[in-house]
mmCIF file of C-alpha atoms and ligand atoms in Angstrom:
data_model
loop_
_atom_site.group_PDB
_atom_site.id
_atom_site.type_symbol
_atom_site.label_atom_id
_atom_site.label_comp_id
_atom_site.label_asym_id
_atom_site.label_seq_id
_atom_site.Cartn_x
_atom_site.Cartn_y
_atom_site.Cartn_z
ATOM 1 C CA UNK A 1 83.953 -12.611 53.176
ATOM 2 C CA UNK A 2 82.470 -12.827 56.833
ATOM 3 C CA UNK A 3 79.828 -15.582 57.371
ATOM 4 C CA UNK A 4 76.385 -14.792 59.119
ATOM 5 C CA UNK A 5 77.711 -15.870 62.530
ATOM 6 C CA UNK A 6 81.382 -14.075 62.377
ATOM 7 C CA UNK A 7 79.036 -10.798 60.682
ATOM 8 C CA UNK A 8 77.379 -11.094 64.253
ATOM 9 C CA UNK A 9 80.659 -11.895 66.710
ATOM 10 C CA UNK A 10 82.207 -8.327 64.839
ATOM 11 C CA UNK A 11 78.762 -6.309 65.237
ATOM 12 C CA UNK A 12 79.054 -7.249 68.822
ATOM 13 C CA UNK A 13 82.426 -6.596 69.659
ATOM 14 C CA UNK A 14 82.177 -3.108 67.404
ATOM 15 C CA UNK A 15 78.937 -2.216 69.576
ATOM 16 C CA UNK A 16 81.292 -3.182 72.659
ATOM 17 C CA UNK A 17 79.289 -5.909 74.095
ATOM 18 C CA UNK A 18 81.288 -8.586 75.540
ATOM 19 C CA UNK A 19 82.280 -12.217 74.185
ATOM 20 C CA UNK A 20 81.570 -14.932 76.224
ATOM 21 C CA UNK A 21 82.217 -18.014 76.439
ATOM 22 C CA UNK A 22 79.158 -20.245 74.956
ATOM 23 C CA UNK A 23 78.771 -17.319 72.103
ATOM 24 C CA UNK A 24 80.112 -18.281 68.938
ATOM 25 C CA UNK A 25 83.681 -17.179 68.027
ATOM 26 C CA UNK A 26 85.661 -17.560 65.354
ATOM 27 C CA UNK A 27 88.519 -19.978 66.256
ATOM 28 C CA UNK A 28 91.651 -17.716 65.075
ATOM 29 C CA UNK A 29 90.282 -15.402 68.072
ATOM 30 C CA UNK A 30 89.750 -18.346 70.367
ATOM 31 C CA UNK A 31 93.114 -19.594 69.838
ATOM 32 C CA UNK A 32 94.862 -16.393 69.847
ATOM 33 C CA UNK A 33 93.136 -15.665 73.301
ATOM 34 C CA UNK A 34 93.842 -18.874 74.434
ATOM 35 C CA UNK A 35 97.701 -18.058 73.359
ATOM 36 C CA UNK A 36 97.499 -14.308 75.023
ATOM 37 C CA UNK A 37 95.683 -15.814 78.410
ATOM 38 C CA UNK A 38 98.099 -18.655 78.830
ATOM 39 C CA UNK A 39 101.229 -16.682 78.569
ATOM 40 C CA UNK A 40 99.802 -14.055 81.013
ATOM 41 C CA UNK A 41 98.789 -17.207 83.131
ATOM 42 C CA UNK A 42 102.297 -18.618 82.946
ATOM 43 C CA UNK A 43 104.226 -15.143 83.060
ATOM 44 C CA UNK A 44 102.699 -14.866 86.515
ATOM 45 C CA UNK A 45 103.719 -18.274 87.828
ATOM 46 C CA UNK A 46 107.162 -17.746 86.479
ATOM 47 C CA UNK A 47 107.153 -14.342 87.969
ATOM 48 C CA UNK A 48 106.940 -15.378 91.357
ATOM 49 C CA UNK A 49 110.386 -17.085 90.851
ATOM 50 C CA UNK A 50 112.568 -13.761 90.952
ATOM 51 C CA UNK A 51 110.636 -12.747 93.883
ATOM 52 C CA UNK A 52 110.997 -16.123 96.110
ATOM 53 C CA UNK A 53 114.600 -15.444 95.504
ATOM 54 C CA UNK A 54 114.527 -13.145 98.045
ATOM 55 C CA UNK A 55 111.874 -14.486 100.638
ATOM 56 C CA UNK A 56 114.388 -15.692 103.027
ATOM 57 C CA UNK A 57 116.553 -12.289 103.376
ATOM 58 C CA UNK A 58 114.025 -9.718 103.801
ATOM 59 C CA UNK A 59 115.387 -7.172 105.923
ATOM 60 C CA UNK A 60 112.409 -6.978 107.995
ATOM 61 C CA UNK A 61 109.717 -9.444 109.297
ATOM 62 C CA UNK A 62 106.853 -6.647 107.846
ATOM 63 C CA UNK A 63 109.418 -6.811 104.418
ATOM 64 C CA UNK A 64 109.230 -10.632 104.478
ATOM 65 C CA UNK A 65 104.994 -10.427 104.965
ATOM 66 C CA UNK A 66 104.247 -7.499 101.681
ATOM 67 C CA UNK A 67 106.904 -9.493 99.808
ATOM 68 C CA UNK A 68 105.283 -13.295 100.590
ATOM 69 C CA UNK A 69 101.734 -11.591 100.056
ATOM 70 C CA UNK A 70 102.669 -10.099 97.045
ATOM 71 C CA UNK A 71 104.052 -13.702 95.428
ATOM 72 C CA UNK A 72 101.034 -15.704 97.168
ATOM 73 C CA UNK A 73 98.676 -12.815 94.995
ATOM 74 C CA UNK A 74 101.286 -13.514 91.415
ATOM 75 C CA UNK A 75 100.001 -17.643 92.212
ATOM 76 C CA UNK A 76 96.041 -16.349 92.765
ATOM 77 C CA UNK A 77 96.215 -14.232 89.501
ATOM 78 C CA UNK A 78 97.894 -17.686 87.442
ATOM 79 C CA UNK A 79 95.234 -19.933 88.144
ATOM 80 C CA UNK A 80 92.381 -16.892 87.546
ATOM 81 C CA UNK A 81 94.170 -16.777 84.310
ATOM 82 C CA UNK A 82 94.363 -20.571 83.655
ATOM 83 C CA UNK A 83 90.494 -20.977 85.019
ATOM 84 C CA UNK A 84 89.669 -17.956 82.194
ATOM 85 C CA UNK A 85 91.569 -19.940 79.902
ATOM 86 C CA UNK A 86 89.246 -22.683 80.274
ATOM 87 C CA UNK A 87 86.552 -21.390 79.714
ATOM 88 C CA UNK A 88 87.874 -21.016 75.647
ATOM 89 C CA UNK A 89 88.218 -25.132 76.174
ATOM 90 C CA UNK A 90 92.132 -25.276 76.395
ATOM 91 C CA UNK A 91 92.856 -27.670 78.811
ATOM 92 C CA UNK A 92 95.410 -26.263 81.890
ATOM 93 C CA UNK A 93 97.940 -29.289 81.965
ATOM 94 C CA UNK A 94 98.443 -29.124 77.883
ATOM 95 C CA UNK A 95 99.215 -25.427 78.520
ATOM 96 C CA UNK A 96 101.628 -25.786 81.355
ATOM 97 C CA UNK A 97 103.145 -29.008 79.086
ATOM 98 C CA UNK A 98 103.794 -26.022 76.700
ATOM 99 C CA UNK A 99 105.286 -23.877 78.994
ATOM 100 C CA UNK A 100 107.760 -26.596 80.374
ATOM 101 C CA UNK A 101 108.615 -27.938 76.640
ATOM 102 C CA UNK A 102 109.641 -24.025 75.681
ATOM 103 C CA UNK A 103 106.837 -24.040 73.216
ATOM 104 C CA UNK A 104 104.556 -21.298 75.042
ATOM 105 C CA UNK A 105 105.835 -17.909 75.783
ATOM 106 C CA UNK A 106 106.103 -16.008 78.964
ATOM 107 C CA UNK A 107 107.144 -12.398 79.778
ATOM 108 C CA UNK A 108 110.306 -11.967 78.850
ATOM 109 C CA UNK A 109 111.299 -9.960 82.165
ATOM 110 C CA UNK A 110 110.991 -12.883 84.387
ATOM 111 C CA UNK A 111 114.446 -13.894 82.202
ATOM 112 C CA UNK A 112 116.721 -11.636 84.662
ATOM 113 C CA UNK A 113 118.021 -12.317 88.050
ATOM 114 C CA UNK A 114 117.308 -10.713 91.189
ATOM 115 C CA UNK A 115 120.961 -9.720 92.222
ATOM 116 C CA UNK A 116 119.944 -7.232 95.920
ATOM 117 C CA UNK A 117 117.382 -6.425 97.680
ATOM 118 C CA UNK A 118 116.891 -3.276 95.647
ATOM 119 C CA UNK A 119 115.345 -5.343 93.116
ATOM 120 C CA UNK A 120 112.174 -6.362 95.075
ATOM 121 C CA UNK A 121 111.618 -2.498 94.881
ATOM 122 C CA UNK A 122 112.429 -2.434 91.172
ATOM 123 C CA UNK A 123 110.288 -5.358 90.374
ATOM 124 C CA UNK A 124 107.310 -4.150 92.149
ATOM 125 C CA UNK A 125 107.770 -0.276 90.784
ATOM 126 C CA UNK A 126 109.063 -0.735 87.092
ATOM 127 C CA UNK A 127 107.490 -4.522 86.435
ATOM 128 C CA UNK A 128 104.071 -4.287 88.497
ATOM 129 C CA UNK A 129 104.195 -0.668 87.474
ATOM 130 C CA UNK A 130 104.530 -2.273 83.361
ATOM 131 C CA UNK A 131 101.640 -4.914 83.923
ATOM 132 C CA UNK A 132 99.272 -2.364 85.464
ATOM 133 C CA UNK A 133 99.734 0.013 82.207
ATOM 134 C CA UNK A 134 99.495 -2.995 80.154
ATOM 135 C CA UNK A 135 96.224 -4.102 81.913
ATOM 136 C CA UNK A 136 94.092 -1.612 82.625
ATOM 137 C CA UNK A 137 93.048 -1.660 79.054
ATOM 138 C CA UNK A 138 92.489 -5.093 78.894
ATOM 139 C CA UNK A 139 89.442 -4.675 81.481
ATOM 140 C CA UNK A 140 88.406 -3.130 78.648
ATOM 141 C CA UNK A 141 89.316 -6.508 76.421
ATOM 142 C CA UNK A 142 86.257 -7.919 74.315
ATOM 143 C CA UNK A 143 86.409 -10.935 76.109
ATOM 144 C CA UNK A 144 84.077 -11.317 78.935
ATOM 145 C CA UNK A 145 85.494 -13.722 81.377
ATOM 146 C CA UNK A 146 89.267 -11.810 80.741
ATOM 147 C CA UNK A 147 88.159 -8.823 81.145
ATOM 148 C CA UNK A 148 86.611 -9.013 84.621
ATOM 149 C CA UNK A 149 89.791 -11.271 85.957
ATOM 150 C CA UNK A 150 91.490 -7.770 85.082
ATOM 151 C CA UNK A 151 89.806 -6.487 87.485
ATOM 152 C CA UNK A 152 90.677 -7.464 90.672
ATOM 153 C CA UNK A 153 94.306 -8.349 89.597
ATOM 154 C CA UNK A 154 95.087 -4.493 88.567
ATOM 155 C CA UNK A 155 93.613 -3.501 91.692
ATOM 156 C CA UNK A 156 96.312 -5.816 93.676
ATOM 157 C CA UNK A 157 99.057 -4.521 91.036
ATOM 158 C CA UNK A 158 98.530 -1.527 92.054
ATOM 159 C CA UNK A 159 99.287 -2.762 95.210
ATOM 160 C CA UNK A 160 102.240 -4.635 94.598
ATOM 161 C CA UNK A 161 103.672 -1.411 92.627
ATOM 162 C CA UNK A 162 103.129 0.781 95.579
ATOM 163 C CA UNK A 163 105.045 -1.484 98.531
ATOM 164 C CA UNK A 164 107.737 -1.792 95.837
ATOM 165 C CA UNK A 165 107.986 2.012 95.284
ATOM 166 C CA UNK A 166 107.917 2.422 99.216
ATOM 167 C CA UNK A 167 111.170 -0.076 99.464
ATOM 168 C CA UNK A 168 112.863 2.215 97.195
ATOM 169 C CA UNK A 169 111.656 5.454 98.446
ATOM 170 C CA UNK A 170 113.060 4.026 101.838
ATOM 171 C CA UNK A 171 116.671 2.779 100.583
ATOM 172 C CA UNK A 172 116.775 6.287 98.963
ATOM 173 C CA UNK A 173 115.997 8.569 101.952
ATOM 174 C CA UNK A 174 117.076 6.512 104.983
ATOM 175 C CA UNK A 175 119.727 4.444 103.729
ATOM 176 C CA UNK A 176 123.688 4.253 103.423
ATOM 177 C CA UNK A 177 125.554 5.401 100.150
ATOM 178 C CA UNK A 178 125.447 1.846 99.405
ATOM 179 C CA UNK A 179 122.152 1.029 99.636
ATOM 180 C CA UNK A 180 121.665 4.394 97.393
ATOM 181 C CA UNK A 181 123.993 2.870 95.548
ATOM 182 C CA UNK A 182 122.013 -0.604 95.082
ATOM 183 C CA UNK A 183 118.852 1.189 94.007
ATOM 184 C CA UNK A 184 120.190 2.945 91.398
ATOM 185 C CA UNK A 185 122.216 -0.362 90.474
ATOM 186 C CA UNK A 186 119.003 -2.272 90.388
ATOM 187 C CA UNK A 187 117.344 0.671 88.126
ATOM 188 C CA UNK A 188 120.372 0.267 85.518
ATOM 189 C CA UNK A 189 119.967 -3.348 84.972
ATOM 190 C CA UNK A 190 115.887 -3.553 84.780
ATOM 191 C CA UNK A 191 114.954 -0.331 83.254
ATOM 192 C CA UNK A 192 115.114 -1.203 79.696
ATOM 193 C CA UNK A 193 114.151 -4.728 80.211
ATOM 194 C CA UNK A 194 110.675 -2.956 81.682
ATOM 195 C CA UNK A 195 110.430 -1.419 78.665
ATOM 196 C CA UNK A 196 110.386 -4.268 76.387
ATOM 197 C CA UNK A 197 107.436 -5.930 78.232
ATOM 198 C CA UNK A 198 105.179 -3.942 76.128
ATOM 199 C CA UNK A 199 106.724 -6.054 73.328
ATOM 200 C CA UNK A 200 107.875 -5.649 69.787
ATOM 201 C CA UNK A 201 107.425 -1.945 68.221
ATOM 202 C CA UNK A 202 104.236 -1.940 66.108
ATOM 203 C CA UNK A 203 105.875 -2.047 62.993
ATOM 204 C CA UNK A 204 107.484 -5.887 64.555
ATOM 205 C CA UNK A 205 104.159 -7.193 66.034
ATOM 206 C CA UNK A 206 102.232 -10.244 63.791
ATOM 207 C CA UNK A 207 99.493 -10.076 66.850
ATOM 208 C CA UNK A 208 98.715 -6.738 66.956
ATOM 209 C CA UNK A 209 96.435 -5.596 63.871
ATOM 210 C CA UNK A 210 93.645 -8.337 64.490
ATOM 211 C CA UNK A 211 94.103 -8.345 67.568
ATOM 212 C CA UNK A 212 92.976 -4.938 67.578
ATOM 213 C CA UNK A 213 89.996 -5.226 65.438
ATOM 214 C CA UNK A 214 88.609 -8.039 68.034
ATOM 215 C CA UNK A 215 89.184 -5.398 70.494
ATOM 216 C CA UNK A 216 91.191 -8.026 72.603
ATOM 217 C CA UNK A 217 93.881 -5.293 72.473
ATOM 218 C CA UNK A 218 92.749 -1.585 73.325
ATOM 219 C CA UNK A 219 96.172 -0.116 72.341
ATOM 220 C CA UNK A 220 99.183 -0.725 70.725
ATOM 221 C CA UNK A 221 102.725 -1.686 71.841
ATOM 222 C CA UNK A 222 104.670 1.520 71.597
ATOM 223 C CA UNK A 223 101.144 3.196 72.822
ATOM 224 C CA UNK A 224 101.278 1.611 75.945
ATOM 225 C CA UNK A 225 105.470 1.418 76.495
ATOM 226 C CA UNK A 226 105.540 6.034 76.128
ATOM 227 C CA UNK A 227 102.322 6.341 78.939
ATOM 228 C CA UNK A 228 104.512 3.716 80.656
ATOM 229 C CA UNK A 229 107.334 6.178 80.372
ATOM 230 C CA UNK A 230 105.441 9.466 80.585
ATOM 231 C CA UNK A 231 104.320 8.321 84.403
ATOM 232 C CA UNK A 232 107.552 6.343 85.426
ATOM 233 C CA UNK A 233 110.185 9.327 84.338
ATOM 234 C CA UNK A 234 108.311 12.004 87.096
ATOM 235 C CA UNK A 235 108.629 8.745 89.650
ATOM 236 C CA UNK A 236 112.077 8.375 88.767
ATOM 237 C CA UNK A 237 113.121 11.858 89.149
ATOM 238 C CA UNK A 238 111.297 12.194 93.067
ATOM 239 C CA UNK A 239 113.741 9.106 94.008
ATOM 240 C CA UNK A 240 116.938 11.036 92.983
ATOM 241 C CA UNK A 241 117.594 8.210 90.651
ATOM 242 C CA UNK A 242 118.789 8.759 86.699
ATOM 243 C CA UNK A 243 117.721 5.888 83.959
ATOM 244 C CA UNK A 244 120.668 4.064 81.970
ATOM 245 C CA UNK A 245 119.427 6.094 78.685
ATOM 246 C CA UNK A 246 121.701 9.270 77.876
ATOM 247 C CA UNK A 247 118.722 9.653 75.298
ATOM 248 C CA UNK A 248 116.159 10.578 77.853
ATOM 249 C CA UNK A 249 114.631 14.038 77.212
ATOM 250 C CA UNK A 250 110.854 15.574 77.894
ATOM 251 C CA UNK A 251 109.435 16.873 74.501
ATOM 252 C CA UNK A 252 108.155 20.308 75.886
ATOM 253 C CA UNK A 253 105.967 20.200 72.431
ATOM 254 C CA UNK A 254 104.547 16.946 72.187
ATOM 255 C CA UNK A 255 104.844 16.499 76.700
ATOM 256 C CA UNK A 256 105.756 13.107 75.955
ATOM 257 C CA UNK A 257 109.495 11.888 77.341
ATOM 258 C CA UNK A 258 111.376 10.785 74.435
ATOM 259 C CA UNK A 259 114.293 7.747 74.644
ATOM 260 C CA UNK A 260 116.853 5.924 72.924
ATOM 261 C CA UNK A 261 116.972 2.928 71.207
ATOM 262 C CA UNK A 262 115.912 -0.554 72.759
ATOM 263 C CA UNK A 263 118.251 -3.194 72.085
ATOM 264 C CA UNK A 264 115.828 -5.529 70.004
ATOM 265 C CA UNK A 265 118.247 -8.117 69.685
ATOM 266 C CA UNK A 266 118.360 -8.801 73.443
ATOM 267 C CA UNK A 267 114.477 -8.651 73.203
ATOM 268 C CA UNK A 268 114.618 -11.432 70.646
ATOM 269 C CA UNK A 269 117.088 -13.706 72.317
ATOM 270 C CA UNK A 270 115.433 -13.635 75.614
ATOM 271 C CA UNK A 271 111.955 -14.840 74.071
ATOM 272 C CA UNK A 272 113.485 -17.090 72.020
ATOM 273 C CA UNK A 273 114.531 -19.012 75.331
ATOM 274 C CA UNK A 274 118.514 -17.411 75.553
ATOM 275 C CA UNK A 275 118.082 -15.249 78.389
ATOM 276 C CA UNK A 276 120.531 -14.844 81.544
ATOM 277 C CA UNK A 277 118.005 -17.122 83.371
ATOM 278 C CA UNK A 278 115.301 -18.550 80.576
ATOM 279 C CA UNK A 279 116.786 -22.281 81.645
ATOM 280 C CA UNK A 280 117.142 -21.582 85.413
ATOM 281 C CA UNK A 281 113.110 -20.512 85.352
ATOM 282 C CA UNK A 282 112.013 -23.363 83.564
ATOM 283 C CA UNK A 283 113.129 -26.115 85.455
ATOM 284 C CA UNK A 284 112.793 -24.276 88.642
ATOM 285 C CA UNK A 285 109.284 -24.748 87.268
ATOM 286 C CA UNK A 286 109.352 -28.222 86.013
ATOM 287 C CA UNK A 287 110.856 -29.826 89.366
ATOM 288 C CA UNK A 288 108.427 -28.413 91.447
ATOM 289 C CA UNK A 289 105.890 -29.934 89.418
ATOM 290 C CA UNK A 290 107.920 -33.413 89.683
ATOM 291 C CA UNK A 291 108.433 -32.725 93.440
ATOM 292 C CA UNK A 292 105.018 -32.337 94.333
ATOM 293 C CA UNK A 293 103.320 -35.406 92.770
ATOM 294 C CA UNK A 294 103.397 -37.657 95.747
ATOM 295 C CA UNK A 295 101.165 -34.447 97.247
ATOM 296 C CA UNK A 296 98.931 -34.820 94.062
ATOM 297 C CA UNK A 297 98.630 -38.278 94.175
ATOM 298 C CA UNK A 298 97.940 -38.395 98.155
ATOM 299 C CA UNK A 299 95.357 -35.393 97.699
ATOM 300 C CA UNK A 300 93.383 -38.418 95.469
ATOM 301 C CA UNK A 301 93.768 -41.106 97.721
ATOM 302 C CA UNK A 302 93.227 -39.469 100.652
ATOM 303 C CA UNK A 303 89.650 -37.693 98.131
ATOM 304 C CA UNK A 304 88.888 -41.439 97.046
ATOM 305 C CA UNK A 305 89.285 -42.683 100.624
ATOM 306 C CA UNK A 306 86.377 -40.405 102.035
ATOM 307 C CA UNK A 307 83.867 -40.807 99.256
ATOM 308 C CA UNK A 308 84.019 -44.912 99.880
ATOM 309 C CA UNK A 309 84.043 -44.229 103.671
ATOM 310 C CA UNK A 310 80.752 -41.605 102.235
ATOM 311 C CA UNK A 311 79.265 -44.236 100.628
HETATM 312 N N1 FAQ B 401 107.920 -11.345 76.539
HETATM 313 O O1 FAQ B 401 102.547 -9.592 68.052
HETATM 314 P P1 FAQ B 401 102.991 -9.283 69.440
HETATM 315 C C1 FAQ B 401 103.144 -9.392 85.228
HETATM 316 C C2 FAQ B 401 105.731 -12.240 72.017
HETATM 317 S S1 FAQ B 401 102.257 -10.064 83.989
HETATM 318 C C3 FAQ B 401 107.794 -12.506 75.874
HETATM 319 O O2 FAQ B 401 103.069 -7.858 69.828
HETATM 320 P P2 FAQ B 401 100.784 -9.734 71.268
HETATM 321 C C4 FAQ B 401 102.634 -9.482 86.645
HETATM 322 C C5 FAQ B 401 104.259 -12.439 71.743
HETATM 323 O O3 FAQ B 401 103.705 -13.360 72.671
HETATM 324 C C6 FAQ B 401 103.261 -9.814 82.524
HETATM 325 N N2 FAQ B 401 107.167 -12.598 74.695
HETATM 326 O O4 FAQ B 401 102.112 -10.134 70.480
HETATM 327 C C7 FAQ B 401 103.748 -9.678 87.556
HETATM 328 C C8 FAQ B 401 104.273 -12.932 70.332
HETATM 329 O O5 FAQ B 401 104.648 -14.294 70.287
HETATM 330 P P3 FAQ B 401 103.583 -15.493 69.926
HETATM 331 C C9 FAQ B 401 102.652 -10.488 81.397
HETATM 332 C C10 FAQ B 401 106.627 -11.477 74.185
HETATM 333 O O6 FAQ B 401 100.344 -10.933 72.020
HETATM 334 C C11 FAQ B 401 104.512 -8.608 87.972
HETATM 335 C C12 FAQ B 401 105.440 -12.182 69.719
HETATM 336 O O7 FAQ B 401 106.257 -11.758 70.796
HETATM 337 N N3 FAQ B 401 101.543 -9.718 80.894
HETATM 338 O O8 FAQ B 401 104.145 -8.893 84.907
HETATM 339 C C13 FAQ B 401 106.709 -10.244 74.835
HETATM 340 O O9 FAQ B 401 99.815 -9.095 70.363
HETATM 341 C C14 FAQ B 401 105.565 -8.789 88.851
HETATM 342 C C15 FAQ B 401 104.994 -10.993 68.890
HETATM 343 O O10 FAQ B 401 104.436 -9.942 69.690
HETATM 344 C C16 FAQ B 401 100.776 -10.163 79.909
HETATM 345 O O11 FAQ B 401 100.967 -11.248 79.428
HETATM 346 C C17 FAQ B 401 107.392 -10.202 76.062
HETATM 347 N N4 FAQ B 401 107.548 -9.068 76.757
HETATM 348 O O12 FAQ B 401 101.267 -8.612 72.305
HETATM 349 C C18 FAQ B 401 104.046 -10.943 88.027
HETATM 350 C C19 FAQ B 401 99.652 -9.246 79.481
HETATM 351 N N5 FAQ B 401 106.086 -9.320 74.076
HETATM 352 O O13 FAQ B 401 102.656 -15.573 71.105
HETATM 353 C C20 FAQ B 401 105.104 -11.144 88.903
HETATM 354 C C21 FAQ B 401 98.803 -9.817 78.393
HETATM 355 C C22 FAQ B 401 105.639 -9.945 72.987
HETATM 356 O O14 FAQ B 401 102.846 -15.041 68.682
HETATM 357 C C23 FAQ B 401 105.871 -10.054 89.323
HETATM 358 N N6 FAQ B 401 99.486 -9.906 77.115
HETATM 359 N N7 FAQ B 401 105.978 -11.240 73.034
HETATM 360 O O15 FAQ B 401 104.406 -16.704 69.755
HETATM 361 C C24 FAQ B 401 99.523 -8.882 76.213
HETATM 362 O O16 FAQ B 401 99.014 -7.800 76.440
HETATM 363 C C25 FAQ B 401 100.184 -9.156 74.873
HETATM 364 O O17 FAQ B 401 100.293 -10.548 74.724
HETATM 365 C C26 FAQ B 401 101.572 -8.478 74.703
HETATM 366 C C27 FAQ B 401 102.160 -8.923 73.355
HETATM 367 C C28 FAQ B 401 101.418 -6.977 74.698
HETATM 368 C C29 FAQ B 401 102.528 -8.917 75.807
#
């Protein structure tokens, strides 16, 4: 039985006006925004780890600037995230406690290491190319202040997935058999890890059925992962490249590309924290924080010193 109030929140989001944030809510959508906008928050931070890898051997100065732009715009879309987060009333340094305790979530891609240069192609085509599918919906998402921080961070996505197709396109029609070879070695080991971004299959995903009556979700899971597939496959094909999937095959009927099986259990271990890097990540994270507290605490001193000198 829906109260007056949550009778109101639902006519609202059915007649697709927007939530914001001193409307009333009811606090299972609160919390499970506040659950969905930290892990996006955090899965950007983290995501900049993979990347920074690779800063320092760029093959080219104009390599090394698109690459550190592309990680500086990962940190600007985290703390739009975290500052859209606040607005539900979570507080930022509970959330990030979370993160560094293992008890919020991240995206599960940021789990696998960045072995050549290939990948900073790979990341940018396959894993910016993932976020953007997964995003452009949610400018869509019922939630006001969400919603128009999608903005601006698909439009750099789409960015980010263009400069990391170009690396790619480059390695494939100016390079050596072994840089060739490195592309389509980087394409083996993240393809089906892109894939499970989109998450469980519907059938295996709590979230998804209330999620998509509050119109925080547009689609589904498996909705989003085949257009993911349906516009990668065509990119794939113009590189020269093949996918690690001998199940691979366009449906002339349906025009859909249709694939093997994803390997759930590797899904499930590398959420659950047992991924090739899930530790490395974390404390990557959790020393810089330690590291940079004598900035923190000279940022206030230095803050306190010029309001007395103010006053
Ligand atoms: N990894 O019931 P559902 C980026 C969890 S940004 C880890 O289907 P939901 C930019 C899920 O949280 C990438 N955990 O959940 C970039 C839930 O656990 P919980 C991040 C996952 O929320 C590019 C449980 O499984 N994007 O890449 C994953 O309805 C390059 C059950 O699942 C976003 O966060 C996963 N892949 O749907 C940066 C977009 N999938 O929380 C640097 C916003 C699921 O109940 C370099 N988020 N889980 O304990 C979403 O759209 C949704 O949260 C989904 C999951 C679709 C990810």
């Amino acid at each position: 039985e829906m109260g007056p109030e949550e009778r109101q929140f639902q006519e609202r989001i059915n007649d697709e006006i927007k939530i914001e944030p001193k409307n009333w809510m009811p606090d299972a959508y609160r919390k499970t925004l506040i659950r969905q906008i930290s892990q996006h928050a955090h899965s950007e931070i983290v995501g900049m780890l993979p990347e920074g890898n690779w800063l320092t051997r760029a093959p080219t100065l104009k390599r090394k600037l698109q690459l550190m732009a592309k990680i500086q715009d990962e940190a600007g879309h985290g703390l739009y995230l975290y500052s859209a987060m606040e607005t539900l009333g979570a507080d930022r340094d509970e959330e990030i406690d979370k993160l560094h305790d293992g008890r919020a979530k991240y995206s599960s891609i940021f789990n696998y290491p960045t072995l050549n240069w290939a990948d900073m192609g790979t990341v940018g085509w396959l894993v910016d190319g993932a976020a953007i599918v997964n995003q452009v919906p949610l400018q869509r998402t019922s939630y006001g202040p969400y919603a128009r921080a999608m903005i601006r961070v698909c439009k750099e996505e789409s960015f980010h997935q263009r400069q990391g197709y170009q690396i790619l396109l480059t390695m494939m029609q100016e390079g050596t058999d072994d840089q060739k070879a490195m592309v389509q070695d980087s394409i083996n080991r993240f393809w089906w890890p892109a894939l499970m971004m989109f998450g469980p299959s519907d059938e295996n995903s709590p979230n998804s059925a209330q999620s998509m009556a509050w119109k925080i979700k547009r689609h589904s899971n498996d909705e989003l992962r085949q257009r993911f597939l349906d516009q990668t496959v065509p990119q794939l094909e113009l590189l020269g490249c093949t996918a690690p999937d001998p199940d691979l095959k366009y449906n002339e009927e349906t025009g859909h590309y249709e694939f093997g099986e994803i390997d759930w259990q590797e899904f499930f271990d590398v959420v659950k924290g047992n991924g090739p890097c899930n530790r490395e990540r974390i404390e990557a994270r959790r020393s810089a924080i330690d590291n940079g507290a004598w900035v923190r605490e000279a940022a206030v001193a230095h803050a306190a010193k010029r309001q007395r000198k103010a006053a």
